[in-house]
Amino acid sequence: MSVFIQASPRLGNQYDDDAFMRSYLRRVLPRDMLQSIEPALRELGRLAGGELYEQQLADRLNEPELTQWDAWGNRIDRIVVSPLWQRAATLAAEIGLVAIPYERTHGPYSRIHQFAAVFLFHPSTDVYTCPLAMTDGAARTLTVSGNAPLIDRAVARLTSRDPNRAWTSGQWMTESTGGSDVGTTLTSARRDAEGTWRLYGKKWFTSAITSQMALTLARPEGNGPGGSGLAMFYVETHEPDGRPNHIRVERLKDKLGTRKVPTAELMLEGTRAELVGEPRNGTRAIEPMLVVTRAWNSVTSAAFMRRAVALAKAYANERHAFGAALCDLPLHIDTLAELEVQARAAFLLAFELVMLMGRQEANELEADDAALLRLLTPISKLLTAKQAVACVSEAIEAFGGAGYIEDTGLPALLRDTHVLPIWEGTTNVLALDAVLRSGLGGGIQALRNRVTRCVSTLRDGRLVESGQCALDLIDRTERWLATHADAAPLQAGARGVAMTLGRALQLALLCEHAQWALDHEKDLSGIAAARRFAAGRLDTLNEVSVDESEWLV
């Protein structure tokens, strides 16, 4: 009796195999810089498609373990992470995934260098990018805080390339009263007899609890309610002698995905802390962190999409159905082509945000682009996250039944992707941020200016037509905003506005890159990508009555 064994999808070097990423880097980076960083990117691509991916599949059932008591009844709250996470921690430090933008070897391009490496590293390391994102955010926040003692003590460790010296940071914001609405924080802060700040309260969701430090919000005694009454504090998780810093780990969270990330509920029971800035306006103080972590969210969304597409394409070459390889069936080709386009669009939007961040940190950002950065931070995060969930889901379906089987590793990819619209601000919260705070404060004009610059580079008639579509989307959005100025309709339509603006920029960026690739690489695929994206549903502006929506709920 013969038995058919289906070959599994095989990944190659994830840098060499990603022609679009390499084309983008050739376009935006100085030639000598790309030549200097490319060997390291190529080696990381080899690891990501080889050893790390293989270890990820072998490590599938390992999850963090919490031991709350030792054999003699002492409270220890020791957490052991998976073997892959232990390997990832060493690699991340050695590669400099947090260090690169602080070393500033490549000036305004340092962030692109960093996130190109993150893009390759992320899909094969079980979301170890979660603590890295918070570490980068903490380093940036402390750097701009002006608190010299904390900068000297912590930033050098957060940005160290020495695995034995490097720290990671947590971000303890979420409480039972609310996630995005941090103004309802109940954690209190008061000084002890020696003048040391002590924190008391419960943190409901703290990711990567194995980090050596965290930034958190608490309300100093006597401060009023709301975000203005909060202050930002620096906390080290352990005392110098190794004992927990008056922190009790209640339990590890049992989550849908990101199960390798040790996420805990904590009780702060007089936790020693240091005030980072002023004793109020803590929500304002954490804004530099949110810019950084939302950029990480955007890039890792694009990275998950690229991994899903890479696996689906590899499987299409291995799997036969209806007398042909899947890669030869027109409908399957069309499905994979749509996934490729969405992955490219997400990549370009995420790296547009990264480019702006790098220029801001190099003090090379003009006022117009500063407004664009403010608008793109929420839009890039919310749109790429939604695209990632849809793209990865479709890619899993391209495997048929194999996509539903746990030991292929594919279901974990889908579950992990689902966190992206939730972490660092949900879609609705970010849409309100984009439309009510950023878009109406000059961001849309800055976005129009960027799209116009993209369109001005176009010479191929097919791209000119698609580029005009991007401008038309912005016109349509501005007309919608002019006729929906009342608070309720504006809020109800904020998601549609944010996504339409994001898609308009994605289309313009696709056109811009396609013209360059046509001119410099004789590559026609960019034209196909721009035309296909332009033909999709880009206008999601909401004309539904608020009253009718209320009837339904």
Coordinates of C-alpha atoms in Angstrom, one line a residue:
M1 CA 0.0 0.0 0.0
S2 CA 1.4 3.4 -1.0
V3 CA 1.0 6.3 1.3
F4 CA 1.3 9.9 0.2
I5 CA 3.3 12.2 2.4
Q6 CA 2.9 15.9 1.7
A7 CA 6.1 17.9 1.6
S8 CA 6.2 20.8 4.1
P9 CA 6.8 24.4 3.0
R10 CA 10.5 25.2 3.2
L11 CA 11.9 28.7 3.9
G12 CA 15.1 30.0 2.4
N13 CA 17.2 33.0 3.4
Q14 CA 14.5 35.5 4.4
Y15 CA 16.6 38.4 3.2
D16 CA 17.7 37.0 -0.1
D17 CA 14.2 35.7 -0.9
D18 CA 12.5 39.0 -0.1
A19 CA 13.1 40.9 -3.4
F20 CA 10.7 43.7 -2.4
M21 CA 12.5 44.5 0.9
R22 CA 15.9 44.5 -0.9
S23 CA 14.5 46.8 -3.6
Y24 CA 13.2 49.2 -1.0
L25 CA 16.5 49.3 0.9
R26 CA 18.4 50.0 -2.4
R27 CA 16.1 52.9 -3.1
V28 CA 16.1 54.6 0.3
L29 CA 19.6 53.9 1.7
P30 CA 22.9 55.4 0.7
R31 CA 24.8 52.8 -1.3
D32 CA 27.8 52.6 1.0
M33 CA 25.5 52.2 4.0
L34 CA 23.6 49.3 2.4
Q35 CA 26.9 47.6 1.5
S36 CA 28.0 47.9 5.1
I37 CA 24.9 46.5 6.7
E38 CA 23.8 43.9 4.1
P39 CA 26.1 41.1 5.2
A40 CA 24.5 41.2 8.7
L41 CA 21.0 41.4 7.3
R42 CA 21.8 38.4 5.0
E43 CA 23.1 36.4 8.0
L44 CA 20.0 37.3 10.0
G45 CA 17.9 36.2 7.0
R46 CA 19.7 32.9 7.0
L47 CA 19.0 32.3 10.7
A48 CA 15.3 33.4 10.3
G49 CA 14.6 31.0 7.5
G50 CA 16.8 28.2 9.0
E51 CA 17.9 27.6 12.5
L52 CA 15.5 29.9 14.3
Y53 CA 12.5 28.8 12.3
E54 CA 13.4 25.1 13.0
Q55 CA 13.8 25.8 16.7
Q56 CA 10.5 27.7 16.7
L57 CA 8.7 24.6 15.4
A58 CA 10.5 22.3 17.8
D59 CA 9.8 24.8 20.7
R60 CA 6.1 24.9 20.0
L61 CA 4.8 23.4 23.2
N62 CA 7.2 25.2 25.6
E63 CA 5.6 28.1 27.5
P64 CA 6.7 30.2 30.4
E65 CA 6.5 28.6 33.8
L66 CA 5.9 30.5 37.0
T67 CA 7.2 29.0 40.3
Q68 CA 5.7 31.1 43.2
W69 CA 7.3 29.3 46.2
D70 CA 10.5 27.4 46.8
A71 CA 10.6 24.1 48.6
W72 CA 10.8 25.8 52.1
G73 CA 7.8 28.2 51.6
N74 CA 9.7 31.3 50.5
R75 CA 7.9 33.4 47.9
I76 CA 10.2 33.6 44.9
D77 CA 7.9 34.2 41.8
R78 CA 10.6 32.8 39.5
I79 CA 9.6 32.6 35.8
V80 CA 11.4 30.5 33.2
V81 CA 10.9 31.3 29.6
S82 CA 11.1 29.0 26.6
P83 CA 14.5 27.9 25.1
L84 CA 13.8 29.9 21.9
W85 CA 13.2 33.1 24.0
Q86 CA 16.5 32.5 25.8
R87 CA 18.3 32.2 22.5
A88 CA 16.4 35.2 21.1
A89 CA 17.5 37.4 24.1
T90 CA 21.2 36.7 23.4
L91 CA 20.8 37.2 19.6
A92 CA 18.8 40.5 20.0
A93 CA 21.5 42.0 22.2
E94 CA 24.4 40.9 20.0
I95 CA 22.6 42.1 16.8
G96 CA 21.8 45.4 18.5
L97 CA 18.1 45.3 17.8
V98 CA 17.6 48.0 20.4
A99 CA 21.1 49.5 20.3
I100 CA 21.3 50.5 16.6
P101 CA 19.2 53.7 16.7
Y102 CA 21.0 54.9 19.8
E103 CA 24.4 54.3 18.4
R104 CA 23.3 56.5 15.5
T105 CA 26.0 55.1 13.2
H106 CA 23.9 55.9 10.2
G107 CA 22.3 59.2 11.3
P108 CA 18.7 59.5 10.2
Y109 CA 18.8 56.1 8.5
S110 CA 19.6 54.3 11.8
R111 CA 16.0 53.5 12.4
I112 CA 15.6 51.9 8.9
H113 CA 18.7 49.8 9.7
Q114 CA 17.2 48.7 13.0
F115 CA 13.8 47.9 11.7
A116 CA 15.1 46.0 8.7
A117 CA 16.7 43.7 11.2
V118 CA 13.6 43.6 13.3
F119 CA 11.5 42.7 10.2
L120 CA 13.7 39.6 9.6
F121 CA 14.1 38.6 13.3
H122 CA 10.4 38.9 14.4
P123 CA 8.5 36.0 12.7
S124 CA 11.0 33.3 13.9
T125 CA 11.3 34.3 17.5
D126 CA 7.9 33.9 19.1
V127 CA 7.2 37.6 19.7
Y128 CA 10.4 38.2 21.6
T129 CA 10.0 41.6 19.9
C130 CA 7.4 42.4 22.6
P131 CA 10.1 43.1 25.3
L132 CA 12.4 44.6 22.7
A133 CA 9.7 47.1 21.7
M134 CA 9.1 48.2 25.3
T135 CA 12.9 48.3 25.9
D136 CA 13.3 50.7 22.9
G137 CA 10.3 52.7 24.1
A138 CA 11.8 53.0 27.6
A139 CA 15.2 54.0 26.3
R140 CA 13.7 56.7 24.1
T141 CA 11.4 57.9 26.9
L142 CA 14.2 58.1 29.4
T143 CA 16.5 59.8 26.9
V144 CA 14.1 62.6 26.3
S145 CA 13.0 62.9 29.9
G146 CA 16.2 64.8 31.0
N147 CA 16.5 62.7 34.1
A148 CA 20.3 62.3 34.1
P149 CA 20.6 59.8 36.9
L150 CA 18.1 57.4 35.3
I151 CA 19.6 57.9 31.9
D152 CA 23.1 57.1 33.2
R153 CA 21.8 54.0 35.1
A154 CA 19.4 52.5 32.7
V155 CA 19.8 53.6 29.1
A156 CA 23.3 52.1 28.8
R157 CA 21.9 48.7 29.8
L158 CA 18.8 49.0 27.7
T159 CA 20.9 49.6 24.6
S160 CA 23.8 47.3 25.4
R161 CA 25.1 44.7 22.9
D162 CA 26.5 42.6 25.8
P163 CA 23.9 39.8 26.6
N164 CA 25.3 39.6 30.1
R165 CA 24.7 43.3 30.7
A166 CA 21.7 44.1 28.6
W167 CA 18.3 44.8 30.2
T168 CA 14.9 44.7 28.8
S169 CA 12.0 46.9 30.1
G170 CA 8.3 46.3 30.8
Q171 CA 5.5 48.8 30.3
W172 CA 3.0 48.6 33.1
M173 CA 0.1 50.7 32.1
T174 CA -3.0 48.4 32.0
E175 CA -5.2 48.1 35.0
S176 CA -8.6 46.4 35.5
T177 CA -10.3 49.8 35.2
G178 CA -9.1 50.2 31.6
G179 CA -6.4 49.5 29.0
S180 CA -6.3 52.5 26.7
D181 CA -8.0 54.7 29.2
V182 CA -5.0 55.0 31.5
G183 CA -6.5 58.1 33.2
T184 CA -8.6 55.7 35.4
T185 CA -5.4 54.2 36.9
L186 CA -5.8 53.3 40.6
T187 CA -2.2 52.6 41.5
S188 CA -1.1 55.1 44.1
A189 CA 2.3 56.5 44.9
R190 CA 3.5 57.9 48.2
R191 CA 6.8 58.7 49.9
D192 CA 8.0 56.6 52.8
A193 CA 9.9 58.0 55.9
E194 CA 13.1 58.2 53.9
G195 CA 11.5 60.1 51.0
T196 CA 11.5 57.1 48.7
W197 CA 8.5 56.7 46.4
R198 CA 6.5 53.5 47.0
L199 CA 3.8 52.2 44.7
Y200 CA 0.6 50.3 45.7
G201 CA -1.9 48.7 43.5
K202 CA -2.7 46.1 40.9
K203 CA -1.4 45.9 37.3
W204 CA -3.8 43.7 35.4
F205 CA -1.7 43.1 32.2
T206 CA 2.1 43.4 32.3
S207 CA 3.9 41.8 29.3
A208 CA 7.4 40.4 29.5
I209 CA 7.5 40.3 33.3
T210 CA 11.0 38.8 33.2
S211 CA 12.4 42.3 32.3
Q212 CA 14.8 44.0 34.8
M213 CA 12.9 47.3 34.9
A214 CA 9.6 48.9 33.8
L215 CA 8.1 52.3 33.3
T216 CA 4.6 52.6 34.9
L217 CA 2.0 55.1 35.9
A218 CA 0.7 55.9 39.4
R219 CA -1.1 58.6 41.1
P220 CA 0.9 60.5 43.8
E221 CA -1.1 61.2 46.9
G222 CA -3.0 64.4 46.7
N223 CA -3.2 64.5 42.9
G224 CA -6.5 64.9 41.2
P225 CA -8.2 62.4 38.9
G226 CA -7.6 61.8 35.2
G227 CA -4.4 61.5 33.2
S228 CA -3.1 64.9 34.4
G229 CA -3.0 63.5 38.0
L230 CA -0.8 60.6 37.1
A231 CA 3.0 60.5 37.2
M232 CA 5.5 58.3 35.4
F233 CA 7.8 56.1 37.5
Y234 CA 10.8 54.0 36.9
V235 CA 10.8 50.6 38.7
E236 CA 13.5 47.9 38.9
T237 CA 11.8 44.5 39.3
H238 CA 14.3 43.2 41.9
E239 CA 16.3 44.6 44.9
P240 CA 20.1 44.6 44.7
D241 CA 20.1 41.3 46.7
G242 CA 17.9 39.6 44.0
R243 CA 14.7 39.6 46.0
P244 CA 11.5 40.9 44.2
N245 CA 11.0 44.6 44.7
H246 CA 7.8 44.2 46.8
I247 CA 6.1 42.8 43.7
R248 CA 3.8 39.8 43.9
V249 CA 3.1 37.8 40.7
E250 CA -0.5 36.7 41.0
R251 CA -0.6 34.6 37.9
L252 CA 0.5 34.3 34.3
K253 CA -2.2 35.2 31.7
D254 CA -3.7 32.4 29.7
K255 CA -4.0 34.2 26.3
L256 CA -5.3 33.4 22.8
G257 CA -1.9 34.0 21.3
T258 CA 1.6 35.3 22.2
R259 CA 1.7 32.4 24.6
K260 CA 5.5 32.6 24.8
V261 CA 5.3 36.1 26.2
P262 CA 5.2 35.9 30.0
T263 CA 2.3 38.2 30.7
A264 CA 1.4 38.6 34.4
E265 CA -1.0 40.1 36.9
L266 CA 1.0 42.0 39.5
M267 CA 0.4 43.4 42.9
L268 CA 2.6 46.3 43.9
E269 CA 3.0 46.2 47.6
G270 CA 5.2 49.2 48.4
T271 CA 7.3 48.8 45.3
R272 CA 10.3 51.1 45.4
A273 CA 10.2 53.5 42.5
E274 CA 11.8 56.7 41.1
L275 CA 9.9 59.6 39.7
V276 CA 11.0 60.1 36.1
G277 CA 9.8 63.7 35.5
E278 CA 7.3 66.0 37.1
P279 CA 4.8 64.5 39.6
R280 CA 1.9 64.9 37.2
N281 CA 1.0 64.7 33.5
G282 CA 2.2 61.1 33.3
T283 CA 0.1 60.4 30.2
R284 CA 2.0 63.1 28.4
A285 CA 5.3 61.8 29.6
I286 CA 4.7 58.3 28.1
E287 CA 4.0 59.6 24.6
P288 CA 7.6 59.1 23.3
M289 CA 7.2 55.4 24.3
L290 CA 4.0 55.1 22.4
V291 CA 5.5 56.4 19.2
V292 CA 8.2 53.8 19.4
T293 CA 6.1 50.9 20.4
R294 CA 3.5 51.7 17.7
A295 CA 6.2 51.7 15.1
W296 CA 7.3 48.2 16.3
N297 CA 3.7 47.1 16.1
S298 CA 3.5 48.3 12.5
V299 CA 6.8 46.7 11.4
T300 CA 6.0 43.4 13.1
S301 CA 2.5 43.4 11.4
A302 CA 4.3 43.7 8.0
A303 CA 6.8 41.0 9.1
F304 CA 4.0 38.5 10.0
M305 CA 2.4 39.2 6.6
R306 CA 5.6 38.6 4.8
R307 CA 6.2 35.3 6.7
A308 CA 2.6 34.2 5.9
V309 CA 3.0 35.0 2.2
A310 CA 6.4 33.3 2.1
L311 CA 5.0 30.1 3.6
A312 CA 2.0 30.1 1.3
K313 CA 4.1 30.6 -1.8
A314 CA 6.5 27.8 -0.7
Y315 CA 3.5 25.5 -0.1
A316 CA 2.0 26.4 -3.5
N317 CA 5.2 25.0 -5.1
E318 CA 5.0 21.7 -3.1
R319 CA 1.2 21.0 -3.2
H320 CA -0.6 19.5 -6.2
A321 CA -4.4 19.6 -6.7
F322 CA -6.7 19.1 -9.7
G323 CA -3.8 17.8 -11.7
A324 CA -1.4 20.8 -11.2
A325 CA 0.8 22.5 -8.7
L326 CA -1.1 25.1 -6.8
C327 CA 1.3 27.7 -8.1
D328 CA 0.1 27.0 -11.6
L329 CA -3.7 27.4 -10.9
P330 CA -4.9 30.8 -11.9
L331 CA -7.3 31.3 -9.0
H332 CA -4.6 30.4 -6.5
I333 CA -2.1 32.7 -8.2
D334 CA -4.6 35.5 -8.0
T335 CA -5.1 34.9 -4.2
L336 CA -1.4 34.9 -3.6
A337 CA -1.0 38.0 -5.7
E338 CA -3.5 39.9 -3.5
L339 CA -1.6 38.8 -0.4
E340 CA 1.7 40.0 -1.9
V341 CA 0.2 43.4 -2.6
Q342 CA -1.2 43.9 0.9
A343 CA 2.2 42.8 2.4
R344 CA 4.0 45.4 0.2
A345 CA 1.5 48.1 1.2
A346 CA 1.9 47.4 4.9
F347 CA 5.7 47.3 4.6
L348 CA 5.9 50.7 2.9
L349 CA 3.5 52.4 5.3
A350 CA 5.4 51.0 8.3
F351 CA 8.7 52.0 7.0
E352 CA 7.4 55.5 6.1
L353 CA 6.7 55.9 9.8
V354 CA 10.2 54.5 10.6
M355 CA 11.8 57.0 8.2
L356 CA 10.1 59.9 9.9
M357 CA 11.1 58.6 13.3
G358 CA 14.7 58.5 12.3
R359 CA 14.7 61.9 10.9
Q360 CA 13.0 63.3 14.0
E361 CA 15.7 61.7 16.2
A362 CA 18.4 63.2 14.0
N363 CA 16.7 66.6 14.3
E364 CA 16.1 66.7 10.6
L365 CA 12.3 66.8 10.6
E366 CA 10.6 69.9 9.3
A367 CA 7.2 71.1 10.7
D368 CA 5.2 69.6 7.9
D369 CA 6.7 66.1 8.4
A370 CA 6.4 66.5 12.1
A371 CA 2.6 66.8 11.6
L372 CA 2.7 63.8 9.3
L373 CA 4.6 61.7 11.9
R374 CA 1.9 62.6 14.5
L375 CA -0.8 61.5 12.1
L376 CA 0.9 58.4 10.8
T377 CA 1.8 56.9 14.2
P378 CA -1.8 55.8 15.0
I379 CA -2.8 55.3 11.4
S380 CA 0.1 53.0 10.5
K381 CA -0.4 51.0 13.6
L382 CA -4.1 50.5 13.2
L383 CA -4.1 49.8 9.5
T384 CA -1.1 47.4 9.3
A385 CA -2.5 45.5 12.2
K386 CA -5.9 45.0 10.5
Q387 CA -4.2 44.1 7.2
A388 CA -2.0 41.6 9.0
V389 CA -4.9 39.7 10.6
A390 CA -6.7 39.5 7.2
C391 CA -3.6 38.5 5.3
V392 CA -2.4 35.8 7.7
S393 CA -5.9 34.4 7.9
E394 CA -6.1 34.2 4.1
A395 CA -2.7 32.6 3.9
I396 CA -3.6 30.0 6.5
E397 CA -6.6 29.1 4.3
A398 CA -4.3 28.6 1.4
F399 CA -3.0 25.5 3.2
G400 CA -6.4 23.9 3.4
G401 CA -6.7 21.6 6.3
A402 CA -3.0 21.7 7.1
G403 CA -3.4 25.3 8.1
Y404 CA -5.6 24.2 10.9
I405 CA -3.2 21.6 12.4
E406 CA -1.2 22.8 15.4
D407 CA 2.1 21.0 14.8
T408 CA 2.5 22.8 11.4
G409 CA 3.1 25.9 13.4
L410 CA 0.5 27.8 11.3
P411 CA -2.3 28.3 13.8
A412 CA 0.2 29.9 16.2
L413 CA 1.1 32.4 13.5
L414 CA -2.6 33.4 13.2
R415 CA -3.1 33.6 16.9
D416 CA 0.0 35.7 17.5
T417 CA -1.1 38.1 14.7
H418 CA -4.4 38.7 16.4
V419 CA -2.7 40.6 19.2
L420 CA -1.5 43.4 16.8
P421 CA -4.8 45.3 16.7
I422 CA -5.1 45.2 20.5
W423 CA -1.7 46.0 21.9
E424 CA -0.5 49.7 21.9
G425 CA -4.1 51.0 21.4
T426 CA -7.1 49.3 19.8
T427 CA -8.3 50.3 16.3
N428 CA -11.1 52.5 17.6
V429 CA -8.9 54.4 20.2
L430 CA -6.2 55.0 17.6
A431 CA -8.8 56.1 15.0
L432 CA -10.1 58.7 17.4
D433 CA -6.5 59.8 18.1
A434 CA -5.8 60.2 14.4
V435 CA -9.0 62.0 13.4
L436 CA -9.8 64.2 16.4
R437 CA -6.2 65.1 17.5
S438 CA -3.9 64.7 14.6
G439 CA -5.9 64.9 11.4
L440 CA -7.8 68.0 12.3
G441 CA -4.6 69.6 13.6
G442 CA -2.8 69.8 10.2
G443 CA -2.0 66.2 9.7
I444 CA -4.2 65.7 6.7
Q445 CA -2.6 68.6 4.8
A446 CA 0.8 67.1 5.6
L447 CA -0.4 63.7 4.3
R448 CA -1.7 65.4 1.1
N449 CA 1.7 67.0 0.7
R450 CA 3.5 63.6 1.0
V451 CA 1.1 62.0 -1.5
T452 CA 1.6 64.9 -3.9
R453 CA 5.4 64.4 -3.7
C454 CA 4.9 60.7 -4.5
V455 CA 2.6 61.5 -7.5
S456 CA 5.1 64.1 -8.8
T457 CA 7.7 61.3 -9.4
L458 CA 5.4 59.3 -11.6
R459 CA 5.9 59.1 -15.4
D460 CA 4.4 55.8 -16.4
G461 CA 0.7 56.5 -17.4
R462 CA -0.6 53.5 -15.5
L463 CA 1.0 54.8 -12.3
V464 CA -0.1 58.3 -12.9
E465 CA -3.7 57.1 -13.0
S466 CA -3.3 55.2 -9.7
G467 CA -1.5 58.1 -8.1
Q468 CA -4.4 60.3 -9.0
C469 CA -6.7 57.8 -7.2
A470 CA -4.7 58.4 -4.0
L471 CA -5.2 62.2 -4.3
D472 CA -8.9 61.7 -5.0
L473 CA -9.2 59.6 -1.8
I474 CA -7.8 62.5 0.2
D475 CA -10.2 65.0 -1.5
R476 CA -13.1 62.6 -0.7
T477 CA -12.0 62.4 2.9
E478 CA -11.8 66.1 3.4
R479 CA -15.3 66.6 1.9
W480 CA -16.6 63.9 4.3
L481 CA -15.0 65.7 7.2
A482 CA -16.5 69.0 6.2
T483 CA -20.0 67.6 6.2
H484 CA -19.6 65.5 9.4
A485 CA -18.3 68.1 11.8
D486 CA -20.7 67.2 14.7
A487 CA -19.1 65.1 17.4
A488 CA -21.2 62.0 17.1
P489 CA -21.0 61.5 13.3
L490 CA -17.3 62.4 13.4
Q491 CA -16.5 59.8 16.1
A492 CA -18.7 57.1 14.4
G493 CA -16.8 57.6 11.2
A494 CA -13.3 58.0 12.6
R495 CA -12.2 54.4 11.8
G496 CA -13.3 54.8 8.2
V497 CA -11.5 58.1 7.9
A498 CA -8.2 56.8 9.4
M499 CA -8.2 53.7 7.2
T500 CA -9.0 55.7 4.0
L501 CA -6.2 58.1 4.7
G502 CA -3.8 55.3 5.4
R503 CA -4.8 53.4 2.2
A504 CA -4.4 56.6 0.2
L505 CA -0.8 56.9 1.4
Q506 CA -0.2 53.2 0.9
L507 CA -1.3 53.6 -2.7
A508 CA 0.9 56.6 -3.3
L509 CA 3.9 54.8 -1.7
L510 CA 3.3 51.8 -3.9
C511 CA 3.3 54.0 -7.0
E512 CA 6.4 55.9 -5.9
H513 CA 8.3 52.7 -5.4
A514 CA 7.0 51.1 -8.6
Q515 CA 8.2 54.0 -10.7
W516 CA 11.7 53.8 -9.1
A517 CA 11.8 50.0 -9.6
L518 CA 10.7 50.3 -13.2
D519 CA 13.5 52.9 -13.8
H520 CA 16.3 51.2 -11.9
E521 CA 15.5 47.5 -12.0
K522 CA 13.2 47.1 -15.0
D523 CA 10.7 45.5 -12.6
L524 CA 7.1 45.5 -13.7
S525 CA 5.7 43.9 -10.6
G526 CA 5.3 47.3 -8.9
I527 CA 3.0 48.5 -11.6
A528 CA 0.9 45.4 -11.0
A529 CA 0.9 46.0 -7.3
A530 CA -0.2 49.6 -7.5
R531 CA -3.0 48.9 -10.1
R532 CA -4.3 46.0 -8.1
F533 CA -4.3 48.0 -4.8
A534 CA -6.0 51.0 -6.5
A535 CA -8.8 48.7 -7.8
G536 CA -9.5 47.4 -4.3
R537 CA -11.9 48.9 -1.7
L538 CA -9.9 51.9 -0.4
D539 CA -12.7 54.2 0.5
T540 CA -14.2 53.1 3.8
L541 CA -15.9 56.4 4.8
N542 CA -19.0 55.7 6.8
E543 CA -22.3 57.2 5.7
V544 CA -24.5 55.1 8.1
S545 CA -26.7 57.1 10.4
V546 CA -25.6 57.2 14.0
D547 CA -29.2 56.8 15.1
E548 CA -29.6 53.7 13.0
S549 CA -26.4 52.2 14.5
E550 CA -27.9 52.8 18.0
W551 CA -31.1 51.0 17.0
L552 CA -28.9 47.9 16.3
V553 CA -27.0 47.9 19.6

